Coordinates of C-alpha atoms and ligand atoms in Angstrom, one line a residue:
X29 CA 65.3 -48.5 -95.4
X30 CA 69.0 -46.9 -95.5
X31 CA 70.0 -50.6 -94.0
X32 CA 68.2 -52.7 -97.0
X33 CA 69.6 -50.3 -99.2
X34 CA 73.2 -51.2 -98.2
X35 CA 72.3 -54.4 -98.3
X36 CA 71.6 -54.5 -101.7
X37 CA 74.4 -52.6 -102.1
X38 CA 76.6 -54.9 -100.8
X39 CA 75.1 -58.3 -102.8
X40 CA 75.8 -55.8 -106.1
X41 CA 79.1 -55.4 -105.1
X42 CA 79.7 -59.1 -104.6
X43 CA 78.2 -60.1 -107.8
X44 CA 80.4 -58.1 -109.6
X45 CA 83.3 -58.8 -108.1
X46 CA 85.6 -59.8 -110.9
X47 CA 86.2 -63.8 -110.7
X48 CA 90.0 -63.9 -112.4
X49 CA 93.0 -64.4 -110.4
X50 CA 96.6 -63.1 -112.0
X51 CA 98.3 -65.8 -109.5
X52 CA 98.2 -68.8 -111.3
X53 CA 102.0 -68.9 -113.0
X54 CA 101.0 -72.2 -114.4
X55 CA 99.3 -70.6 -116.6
X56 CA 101.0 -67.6 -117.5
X57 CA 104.5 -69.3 -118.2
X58 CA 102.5 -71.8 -120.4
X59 CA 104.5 -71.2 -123.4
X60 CA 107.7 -70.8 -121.7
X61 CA 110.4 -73.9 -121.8
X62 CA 112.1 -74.9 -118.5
X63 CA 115.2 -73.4 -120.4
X64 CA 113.0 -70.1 -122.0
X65 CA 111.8 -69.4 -118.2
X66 CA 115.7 -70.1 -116.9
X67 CA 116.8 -67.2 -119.5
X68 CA 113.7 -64.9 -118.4
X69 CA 115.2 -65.4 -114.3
X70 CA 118.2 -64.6 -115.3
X71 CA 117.2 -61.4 -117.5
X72 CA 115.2 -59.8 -114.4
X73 CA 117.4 -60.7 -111.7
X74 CA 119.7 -58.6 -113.7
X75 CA 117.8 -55.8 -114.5
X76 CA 116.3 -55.7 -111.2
X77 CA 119.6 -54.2 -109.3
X78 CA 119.8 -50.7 -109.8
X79 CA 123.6 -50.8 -109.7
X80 CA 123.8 -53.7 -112.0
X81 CA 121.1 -52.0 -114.6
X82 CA 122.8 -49.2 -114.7
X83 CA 126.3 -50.6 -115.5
X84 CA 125.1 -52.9 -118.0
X85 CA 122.6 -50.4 -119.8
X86 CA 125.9 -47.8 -120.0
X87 CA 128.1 -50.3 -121.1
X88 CA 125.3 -51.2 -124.0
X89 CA 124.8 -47.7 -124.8
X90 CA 129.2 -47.4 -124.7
X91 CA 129.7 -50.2 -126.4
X92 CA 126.6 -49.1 -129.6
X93 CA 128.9 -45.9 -129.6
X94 CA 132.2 -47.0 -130.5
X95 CA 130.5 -49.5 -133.1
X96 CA 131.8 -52.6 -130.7
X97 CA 129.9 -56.0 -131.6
X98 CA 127.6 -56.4 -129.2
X99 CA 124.8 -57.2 -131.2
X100 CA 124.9 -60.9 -130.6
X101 CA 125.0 -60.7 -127.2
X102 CA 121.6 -58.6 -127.0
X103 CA 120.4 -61.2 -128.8
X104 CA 121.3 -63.8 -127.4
X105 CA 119.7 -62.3 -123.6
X106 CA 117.0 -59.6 -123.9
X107 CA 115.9 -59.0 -127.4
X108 CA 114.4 -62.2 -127.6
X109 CA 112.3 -61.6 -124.3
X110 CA 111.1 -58.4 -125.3
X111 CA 110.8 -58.7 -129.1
X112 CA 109.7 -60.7 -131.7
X113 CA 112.4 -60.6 -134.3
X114 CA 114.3 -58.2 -136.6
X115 CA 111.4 -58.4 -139.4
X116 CA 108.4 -59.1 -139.5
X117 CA 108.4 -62.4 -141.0
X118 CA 110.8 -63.5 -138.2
X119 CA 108.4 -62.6 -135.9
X120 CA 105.9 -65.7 -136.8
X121 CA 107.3 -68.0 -133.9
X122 CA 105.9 -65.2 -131.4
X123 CA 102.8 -64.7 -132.8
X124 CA 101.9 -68.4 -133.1
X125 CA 102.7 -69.2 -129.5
X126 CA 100.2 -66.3 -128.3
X127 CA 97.8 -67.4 -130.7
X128 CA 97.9 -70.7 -129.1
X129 CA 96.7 -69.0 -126.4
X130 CA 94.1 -66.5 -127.7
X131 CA 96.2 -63.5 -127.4
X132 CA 96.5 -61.3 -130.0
X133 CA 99.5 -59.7 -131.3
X134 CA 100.2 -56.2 -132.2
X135 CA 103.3 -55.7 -134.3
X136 CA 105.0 -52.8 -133.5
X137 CA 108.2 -51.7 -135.4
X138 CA 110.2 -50.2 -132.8
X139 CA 112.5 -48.0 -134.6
X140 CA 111.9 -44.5 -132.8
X141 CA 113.6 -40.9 -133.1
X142 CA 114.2 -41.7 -137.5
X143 CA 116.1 -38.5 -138.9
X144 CA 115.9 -38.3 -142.3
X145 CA 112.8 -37.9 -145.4
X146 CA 114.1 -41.3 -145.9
X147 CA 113.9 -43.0 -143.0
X148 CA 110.2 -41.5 -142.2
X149 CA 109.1 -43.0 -145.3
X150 CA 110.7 -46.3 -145.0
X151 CA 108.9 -46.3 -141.5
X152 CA 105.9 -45.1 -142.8
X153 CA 105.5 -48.5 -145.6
X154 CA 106.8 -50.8 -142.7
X155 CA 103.6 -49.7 -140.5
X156 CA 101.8 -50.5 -143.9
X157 CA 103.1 -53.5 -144.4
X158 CA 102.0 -54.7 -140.6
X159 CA 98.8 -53.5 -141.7
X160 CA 98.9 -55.8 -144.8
X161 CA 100.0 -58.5 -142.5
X162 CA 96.9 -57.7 -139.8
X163 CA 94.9 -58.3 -142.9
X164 CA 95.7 -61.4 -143.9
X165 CA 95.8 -62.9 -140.2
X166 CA 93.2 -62.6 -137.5
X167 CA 95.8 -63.0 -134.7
X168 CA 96.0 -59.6 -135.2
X169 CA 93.7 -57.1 -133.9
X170 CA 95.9 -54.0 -133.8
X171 CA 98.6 -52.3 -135.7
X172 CA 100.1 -49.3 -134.1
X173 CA 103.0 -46.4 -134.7
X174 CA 104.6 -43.6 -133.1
X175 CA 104.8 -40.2 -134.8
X176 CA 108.3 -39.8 -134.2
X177 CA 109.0 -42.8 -136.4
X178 CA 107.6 -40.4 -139.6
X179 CA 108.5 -37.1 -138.3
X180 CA 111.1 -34.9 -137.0
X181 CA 111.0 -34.4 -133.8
X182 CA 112.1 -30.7 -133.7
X183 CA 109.5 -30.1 -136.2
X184 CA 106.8 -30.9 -134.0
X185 CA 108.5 -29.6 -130.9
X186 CA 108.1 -26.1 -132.8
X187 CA 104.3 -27.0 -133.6
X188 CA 103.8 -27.8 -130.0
X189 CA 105.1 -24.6 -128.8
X190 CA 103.3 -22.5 -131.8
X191 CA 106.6 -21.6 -133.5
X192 CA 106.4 -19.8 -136.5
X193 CA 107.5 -22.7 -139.3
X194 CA 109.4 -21.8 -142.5
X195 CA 107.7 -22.6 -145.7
X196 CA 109.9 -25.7 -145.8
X197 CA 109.3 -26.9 -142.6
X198 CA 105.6 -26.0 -143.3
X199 CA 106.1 -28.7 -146.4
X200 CA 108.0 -31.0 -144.0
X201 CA 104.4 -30.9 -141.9
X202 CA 102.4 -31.8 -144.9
X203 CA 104.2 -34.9 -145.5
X204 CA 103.7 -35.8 -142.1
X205 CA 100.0 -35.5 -142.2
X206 CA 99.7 -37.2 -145.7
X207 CA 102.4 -40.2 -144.2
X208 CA 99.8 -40.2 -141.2
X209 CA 96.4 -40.2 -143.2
X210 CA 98.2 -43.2 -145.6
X211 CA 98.5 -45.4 -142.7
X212 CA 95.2 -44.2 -141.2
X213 CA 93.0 -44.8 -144.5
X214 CA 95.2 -48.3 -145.0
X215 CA 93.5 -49.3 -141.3
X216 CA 90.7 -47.7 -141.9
X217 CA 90.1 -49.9 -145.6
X218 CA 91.2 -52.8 -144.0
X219 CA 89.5 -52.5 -141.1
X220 CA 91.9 -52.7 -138.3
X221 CA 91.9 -50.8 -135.5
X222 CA 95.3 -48.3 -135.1
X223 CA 97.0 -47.3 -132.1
X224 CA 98.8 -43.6 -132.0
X225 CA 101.3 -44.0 -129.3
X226 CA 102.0 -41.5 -127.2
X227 CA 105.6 -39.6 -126.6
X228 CA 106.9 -36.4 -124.6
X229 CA 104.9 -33.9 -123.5
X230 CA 107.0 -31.4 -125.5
X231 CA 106.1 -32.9 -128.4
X232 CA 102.3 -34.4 -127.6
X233 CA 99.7 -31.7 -128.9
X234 CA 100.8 -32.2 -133.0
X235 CA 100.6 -36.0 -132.0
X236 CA 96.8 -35.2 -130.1
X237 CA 95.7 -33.4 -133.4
X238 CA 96.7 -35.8 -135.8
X239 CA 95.2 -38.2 -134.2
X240 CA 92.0 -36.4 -133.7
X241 CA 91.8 -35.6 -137.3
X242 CA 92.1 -39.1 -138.3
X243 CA 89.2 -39.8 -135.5
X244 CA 87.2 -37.7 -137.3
X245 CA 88.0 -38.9 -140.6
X246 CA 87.5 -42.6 -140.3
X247 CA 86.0 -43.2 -137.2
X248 CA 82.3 -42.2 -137.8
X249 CA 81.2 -45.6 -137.7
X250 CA 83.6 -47.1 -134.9
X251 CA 86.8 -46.8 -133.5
X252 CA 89.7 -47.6 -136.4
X253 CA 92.1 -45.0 -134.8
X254 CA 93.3 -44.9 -131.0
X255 CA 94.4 -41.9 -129.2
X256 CA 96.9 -42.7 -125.8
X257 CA 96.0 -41.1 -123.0
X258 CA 99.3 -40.9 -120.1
X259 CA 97.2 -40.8 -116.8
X260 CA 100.7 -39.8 -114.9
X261 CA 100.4 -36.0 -116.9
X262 CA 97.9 -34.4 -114.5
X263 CA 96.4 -33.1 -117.6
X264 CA 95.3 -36.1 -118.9
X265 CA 91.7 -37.2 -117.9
X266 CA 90.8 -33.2 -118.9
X267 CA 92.3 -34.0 -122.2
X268 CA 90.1 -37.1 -122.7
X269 CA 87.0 -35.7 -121.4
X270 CA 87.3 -32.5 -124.0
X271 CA 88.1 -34.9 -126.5
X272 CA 85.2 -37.0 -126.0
X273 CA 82.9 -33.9 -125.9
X274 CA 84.4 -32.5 -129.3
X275 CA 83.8 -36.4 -130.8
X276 CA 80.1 -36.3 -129.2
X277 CA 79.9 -32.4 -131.6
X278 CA 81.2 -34.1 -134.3
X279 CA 79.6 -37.5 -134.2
X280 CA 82.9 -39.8 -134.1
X281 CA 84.3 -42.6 -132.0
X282 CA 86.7 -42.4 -129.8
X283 CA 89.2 -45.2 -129.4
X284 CA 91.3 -44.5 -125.8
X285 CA 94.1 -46.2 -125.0
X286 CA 94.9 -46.0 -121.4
X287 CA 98.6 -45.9 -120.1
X288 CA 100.2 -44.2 -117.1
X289 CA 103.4 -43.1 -119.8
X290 CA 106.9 -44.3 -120.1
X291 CA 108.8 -40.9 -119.5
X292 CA 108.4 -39.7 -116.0
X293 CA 112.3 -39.5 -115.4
X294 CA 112.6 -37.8 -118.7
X295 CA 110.2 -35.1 -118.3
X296 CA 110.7 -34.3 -114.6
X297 CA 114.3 -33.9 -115.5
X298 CA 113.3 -31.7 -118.5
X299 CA 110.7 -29.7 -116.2
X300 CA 113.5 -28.9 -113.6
X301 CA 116.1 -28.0 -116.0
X302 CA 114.4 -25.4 -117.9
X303 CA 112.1 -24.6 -115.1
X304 CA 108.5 -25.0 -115.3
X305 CA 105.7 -27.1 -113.4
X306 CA 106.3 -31.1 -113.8
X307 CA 103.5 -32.1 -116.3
X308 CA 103.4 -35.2 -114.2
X309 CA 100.9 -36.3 -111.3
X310 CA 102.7 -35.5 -107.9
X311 CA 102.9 -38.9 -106.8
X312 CA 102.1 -43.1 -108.0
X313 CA 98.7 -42.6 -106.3
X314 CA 97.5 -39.4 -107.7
X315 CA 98.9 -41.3 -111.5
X316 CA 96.9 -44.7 -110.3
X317 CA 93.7 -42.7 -109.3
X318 CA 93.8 -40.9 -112.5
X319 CA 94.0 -44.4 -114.5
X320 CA 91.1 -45.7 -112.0
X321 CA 89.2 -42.7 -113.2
X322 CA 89.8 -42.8 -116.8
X323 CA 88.6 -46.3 -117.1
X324 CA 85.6 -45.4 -114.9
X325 CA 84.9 -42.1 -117.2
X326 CA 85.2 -44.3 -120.8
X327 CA 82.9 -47.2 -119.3
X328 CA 80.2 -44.5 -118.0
X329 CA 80.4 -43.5 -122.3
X330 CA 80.7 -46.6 -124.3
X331 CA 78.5 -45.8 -126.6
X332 CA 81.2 -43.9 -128.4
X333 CA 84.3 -44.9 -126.9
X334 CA 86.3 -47.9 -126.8
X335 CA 89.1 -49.5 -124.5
X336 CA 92.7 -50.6 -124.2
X337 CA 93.9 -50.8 -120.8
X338 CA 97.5 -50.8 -121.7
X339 CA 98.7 -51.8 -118.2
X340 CA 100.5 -54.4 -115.8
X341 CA 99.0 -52.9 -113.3
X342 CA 97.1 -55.8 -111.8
X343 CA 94.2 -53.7 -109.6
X344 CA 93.9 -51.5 -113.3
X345 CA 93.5 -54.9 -115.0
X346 CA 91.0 -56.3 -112.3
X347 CA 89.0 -52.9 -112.5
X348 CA 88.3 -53.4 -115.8
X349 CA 87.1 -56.8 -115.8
X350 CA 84.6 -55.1 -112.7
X351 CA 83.5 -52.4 -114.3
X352 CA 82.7 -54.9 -117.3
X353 CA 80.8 -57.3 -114.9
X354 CA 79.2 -54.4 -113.2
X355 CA 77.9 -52.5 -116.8
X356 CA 76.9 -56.5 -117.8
X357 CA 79.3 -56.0 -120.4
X358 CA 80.6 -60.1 -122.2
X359 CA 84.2 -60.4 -121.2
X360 CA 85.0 -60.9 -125.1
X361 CA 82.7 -57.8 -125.9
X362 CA 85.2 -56.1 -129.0
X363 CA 85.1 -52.9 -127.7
X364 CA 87.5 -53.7 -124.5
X365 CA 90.5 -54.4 -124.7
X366 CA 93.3 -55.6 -122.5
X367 CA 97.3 -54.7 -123.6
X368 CA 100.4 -56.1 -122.3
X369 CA 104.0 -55.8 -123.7
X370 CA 105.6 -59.4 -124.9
X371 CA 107.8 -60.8 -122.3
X372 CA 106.2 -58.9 -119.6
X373 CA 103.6 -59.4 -117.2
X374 CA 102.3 -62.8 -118.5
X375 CA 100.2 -63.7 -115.5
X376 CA 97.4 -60.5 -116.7
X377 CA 97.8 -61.7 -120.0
X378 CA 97.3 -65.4 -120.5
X379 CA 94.8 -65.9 -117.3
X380 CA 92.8 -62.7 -118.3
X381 CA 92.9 -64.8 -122.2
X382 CA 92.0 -67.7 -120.6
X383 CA 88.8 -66.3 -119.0
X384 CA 87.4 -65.0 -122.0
X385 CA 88.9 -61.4 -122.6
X386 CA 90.4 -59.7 -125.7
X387 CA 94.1 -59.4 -124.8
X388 CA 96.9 -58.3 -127.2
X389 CA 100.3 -58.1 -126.8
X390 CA 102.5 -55.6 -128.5
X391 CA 105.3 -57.4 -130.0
X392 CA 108.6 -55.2 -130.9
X393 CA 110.4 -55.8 -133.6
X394 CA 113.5 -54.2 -135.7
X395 CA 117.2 -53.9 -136.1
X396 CA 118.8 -54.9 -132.7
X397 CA 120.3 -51.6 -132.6
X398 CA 117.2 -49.6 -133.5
X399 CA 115.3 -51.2 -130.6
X400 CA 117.9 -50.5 -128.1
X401 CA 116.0 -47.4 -126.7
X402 CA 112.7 -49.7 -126.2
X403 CA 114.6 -52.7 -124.5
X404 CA 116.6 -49.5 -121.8
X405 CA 113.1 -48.4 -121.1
X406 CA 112.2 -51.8 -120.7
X407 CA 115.2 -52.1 -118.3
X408 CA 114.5 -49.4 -115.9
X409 CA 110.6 -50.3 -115.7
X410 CA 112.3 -53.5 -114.0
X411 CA 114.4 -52.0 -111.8
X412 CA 113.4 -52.7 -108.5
X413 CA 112.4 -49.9 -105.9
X414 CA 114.2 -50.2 -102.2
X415 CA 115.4 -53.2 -102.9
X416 CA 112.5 -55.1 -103.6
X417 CA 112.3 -58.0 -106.4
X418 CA 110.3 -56.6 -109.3
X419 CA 106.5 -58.9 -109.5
X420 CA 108.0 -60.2 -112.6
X421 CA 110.9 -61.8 -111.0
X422 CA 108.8 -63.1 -108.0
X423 CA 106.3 -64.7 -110.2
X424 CA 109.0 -66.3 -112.7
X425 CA 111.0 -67.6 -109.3
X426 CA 107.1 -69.0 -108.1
X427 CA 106.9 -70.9 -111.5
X428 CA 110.3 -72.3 -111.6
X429 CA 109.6 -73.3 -108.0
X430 CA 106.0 -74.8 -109.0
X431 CA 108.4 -76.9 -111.7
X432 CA 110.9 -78.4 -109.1
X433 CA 108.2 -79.5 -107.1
X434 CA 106.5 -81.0 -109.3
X435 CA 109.7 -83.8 -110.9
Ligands
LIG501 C1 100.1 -52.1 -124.4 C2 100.9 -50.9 -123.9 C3 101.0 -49.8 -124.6 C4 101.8 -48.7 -124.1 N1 101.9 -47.5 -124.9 C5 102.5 -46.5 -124.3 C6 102.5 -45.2 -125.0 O1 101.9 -45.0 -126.1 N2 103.1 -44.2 -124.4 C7 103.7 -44.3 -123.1 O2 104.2 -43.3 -122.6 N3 103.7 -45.5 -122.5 C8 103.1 -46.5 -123.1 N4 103.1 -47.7 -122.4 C9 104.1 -47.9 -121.3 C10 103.4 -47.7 -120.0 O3 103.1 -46.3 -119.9 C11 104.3 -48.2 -118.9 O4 104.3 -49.6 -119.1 C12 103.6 -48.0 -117.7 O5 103.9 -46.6 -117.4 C13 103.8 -48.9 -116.5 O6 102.7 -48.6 -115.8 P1 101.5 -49.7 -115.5 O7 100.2 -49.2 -115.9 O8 102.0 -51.0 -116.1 O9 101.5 -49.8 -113.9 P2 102.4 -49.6 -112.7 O10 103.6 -50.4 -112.8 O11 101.6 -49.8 -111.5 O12 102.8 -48.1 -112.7 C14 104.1 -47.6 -113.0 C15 103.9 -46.2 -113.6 O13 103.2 -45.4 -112.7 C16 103.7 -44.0 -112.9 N5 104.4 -43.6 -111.7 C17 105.3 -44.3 -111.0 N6 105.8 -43.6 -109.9 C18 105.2 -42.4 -110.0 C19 105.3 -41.3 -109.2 N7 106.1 -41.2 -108.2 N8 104.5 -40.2 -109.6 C20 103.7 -40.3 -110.6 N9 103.5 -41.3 -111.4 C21 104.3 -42.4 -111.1 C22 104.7 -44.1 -114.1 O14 103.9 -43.9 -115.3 C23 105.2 -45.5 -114.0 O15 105.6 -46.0 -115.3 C24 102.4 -48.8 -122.9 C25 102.3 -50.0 -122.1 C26 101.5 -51.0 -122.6 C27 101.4 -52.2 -121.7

């Protein structure tokens, strides 16, 4: 009995074995010119020395200091690999060429860390206006922000750690709510999904409650607001299972977007420094088991919660599309969704499009100079580990090989 059962097992298992393949670099470099591809070679062999990255990101950093011109050189070599343009009209040429190949775009204005009233509220009607834009095009599914962009960040450092706030400061948090509800309730009439992006630790639990708040607010009927879960803060998968029970009390969608997080250096330095336990998973595989886990966790609850795997994390990518097949789940079913950043990790992106699957890439855009933090992150994702070449440069060396060959 134990044997048939095994059996069938087994044949389940091999039925829903997902049927994509991230290898074919004919297809992911699709859009990409002999020339386009030469430049992209050339950006990650760069990046992907340790020595060499770290020279070039200081002398970038040096040179935006002492007010150097520098600016056209950015452009000229990364910011049009990662980004899509200064503004968001200039960002058309991007958009169309994923939309060429059913990948949606998600235009994200990348100016982080703002300072003043001012420029929160100018961030604030920008992430309206690529709400507007969402509206009038249906290449794209998405629009997304990060608090930081339309709030202090010392002020919600002090809510995060319970600080008692001065009545001005309390005043200073009001217009953060009301900035966050505007652009919520614009999503929410329009009806396109938002993502809350996720930051530091030190400043994440105002972030989490905002967000929840606007969950409960205007996702009653489905998911119009996204919450991002890190899976590297061994907190995480706690955090998304108490808020799934408090939307299951409340009768609300959840929309989850799933990331491992962008900060690990950051705040593993900060943890050491002023000397309490590292928020962050103790290794890559406790981090990849905790992503694994998440997906598994919002599949088992999908009738209240939806999907982005924000990942280029091929095996995370490939679980999805399992855990899809295995649930009988179409791969263009609108409540899962697969994210990638422009200029990275093509291969996920364009074959995972081509089979069917909602994919959307999120598309920086800004002042060169306001970017600059996104592009060094970008930088140090690339960097290769004990000398290896990042998958990125392999795959873009396979293609330009696949090219030769083929004159
Ligand atoms: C669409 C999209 C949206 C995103 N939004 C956000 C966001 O809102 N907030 C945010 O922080 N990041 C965000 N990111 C960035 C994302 O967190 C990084 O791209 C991601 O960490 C890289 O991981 P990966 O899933 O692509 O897989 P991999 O490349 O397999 O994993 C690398 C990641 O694993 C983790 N890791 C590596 N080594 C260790 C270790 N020793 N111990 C523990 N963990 C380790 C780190 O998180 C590292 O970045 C987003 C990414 C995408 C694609």
């Amino acid at each position: 009995m134990e044997f048939i059962s095994v059996i069938f097992a087994h044949l389940f298992t091999m039925e829903s074995e997902p049927k994509i393949s991230f290898e074919d670099t004919s297809i992911a470099f699709s859009y990409k010119s002999d020339t386009e591809l030469k430049k992209a070679h050339f950006i990650f062999s760069l990046v992907n020395h340790p020595w060499i990255s770290l020279i070039a990101t200081g002398a970038v950093r040096l040179g935006f200091n002492l007010g150097l011109p520098i600016e056209g050189l950015i452009k000229k070599t990364v910011f049009y690999h990662f980004c899509g343009g200064e503004s968001i009209d200039k960002t058309k040429e991007a958009l169309e060429r994923l939309a060429k190949y059913s990948i949606g775009t998600i235009l994200d204005y990348s100016v982080e860390g703002e300072k003043t009233e001012e420029g929160f509220e100018n961030t604030t009607i920008e992430t309206i206006l690529t709400i507007e834009k969402a509206h009038q095009s249906k290449d794209i599914p998405f629009c997304v922000f990060k608090v930081t962009g339309i709030a202090s960040t010392q002020l919600l450092e002090k809510i995060h750690s319970k600080e008692d706030l001065s009545s001005e400061e309390k005043l200073a948090y009001e217009k953060v709510q009301e900035r966050v509800n505007r652009i919520c309730h614009k999503a929410f009439e329009y009806n396109i999904p938002v993502l809350v992006d996720a930051e530091e630790t030190w400043i994440q639990d105002p972030i989490d409650t905002l967000a929840y708040d606007m969950m409960k607010k205007y996702n009653s009927e489905k998911a119009i607001v996204f919450n991002t879960f890190q899976l590297y803060r061994t907190a995480s998968l706690q955090n998304l299972k108490d808020a799934f029970q408090k939307s299951e009390g409340e009768n609300y969608h959840i929309g989850a977007k799933l990331v491992r997080g962008a900060y690990m250096e950051k705040e593993r330095e900060s943890a050491e420094k002023l000397g309490y336990p590292s928020p962050i998973q103790p290794n890559k595989e406790a981090s990849d088991k905790a992503f694994n886990e998440a997906l598994e966790f919002c599949m088992a609850n999908k009738h209240r919660v939806s999907i982005m795997c924000g990942s280029h994390n091929e095996y995370s990518n490939q679980y999805l599309t399992q855990l899809m097949a295995e649930h009988g789940i179409a791969n263009n079913d609108e409540r899962f969704w697969f994210a990638q950043l422009y200029g990275m990790s093509d291969n996920i992106s364009f074959n995972l499009a081509r089979a069917g699957y909602r994919v959307a890439k999120y598309v920086p855009y800004g002042p060169v100079k306001s970017v600059m933090p996104y592009l060094l992150r970008r930088a140090a994702e690339n960097t290769s580990v004990a000398g290896q070449s990042s998958r990125e440069l392999l795959l873009i060396r396979k293609e330009l090989r696949r090219r030769k060959e083929k004159v």
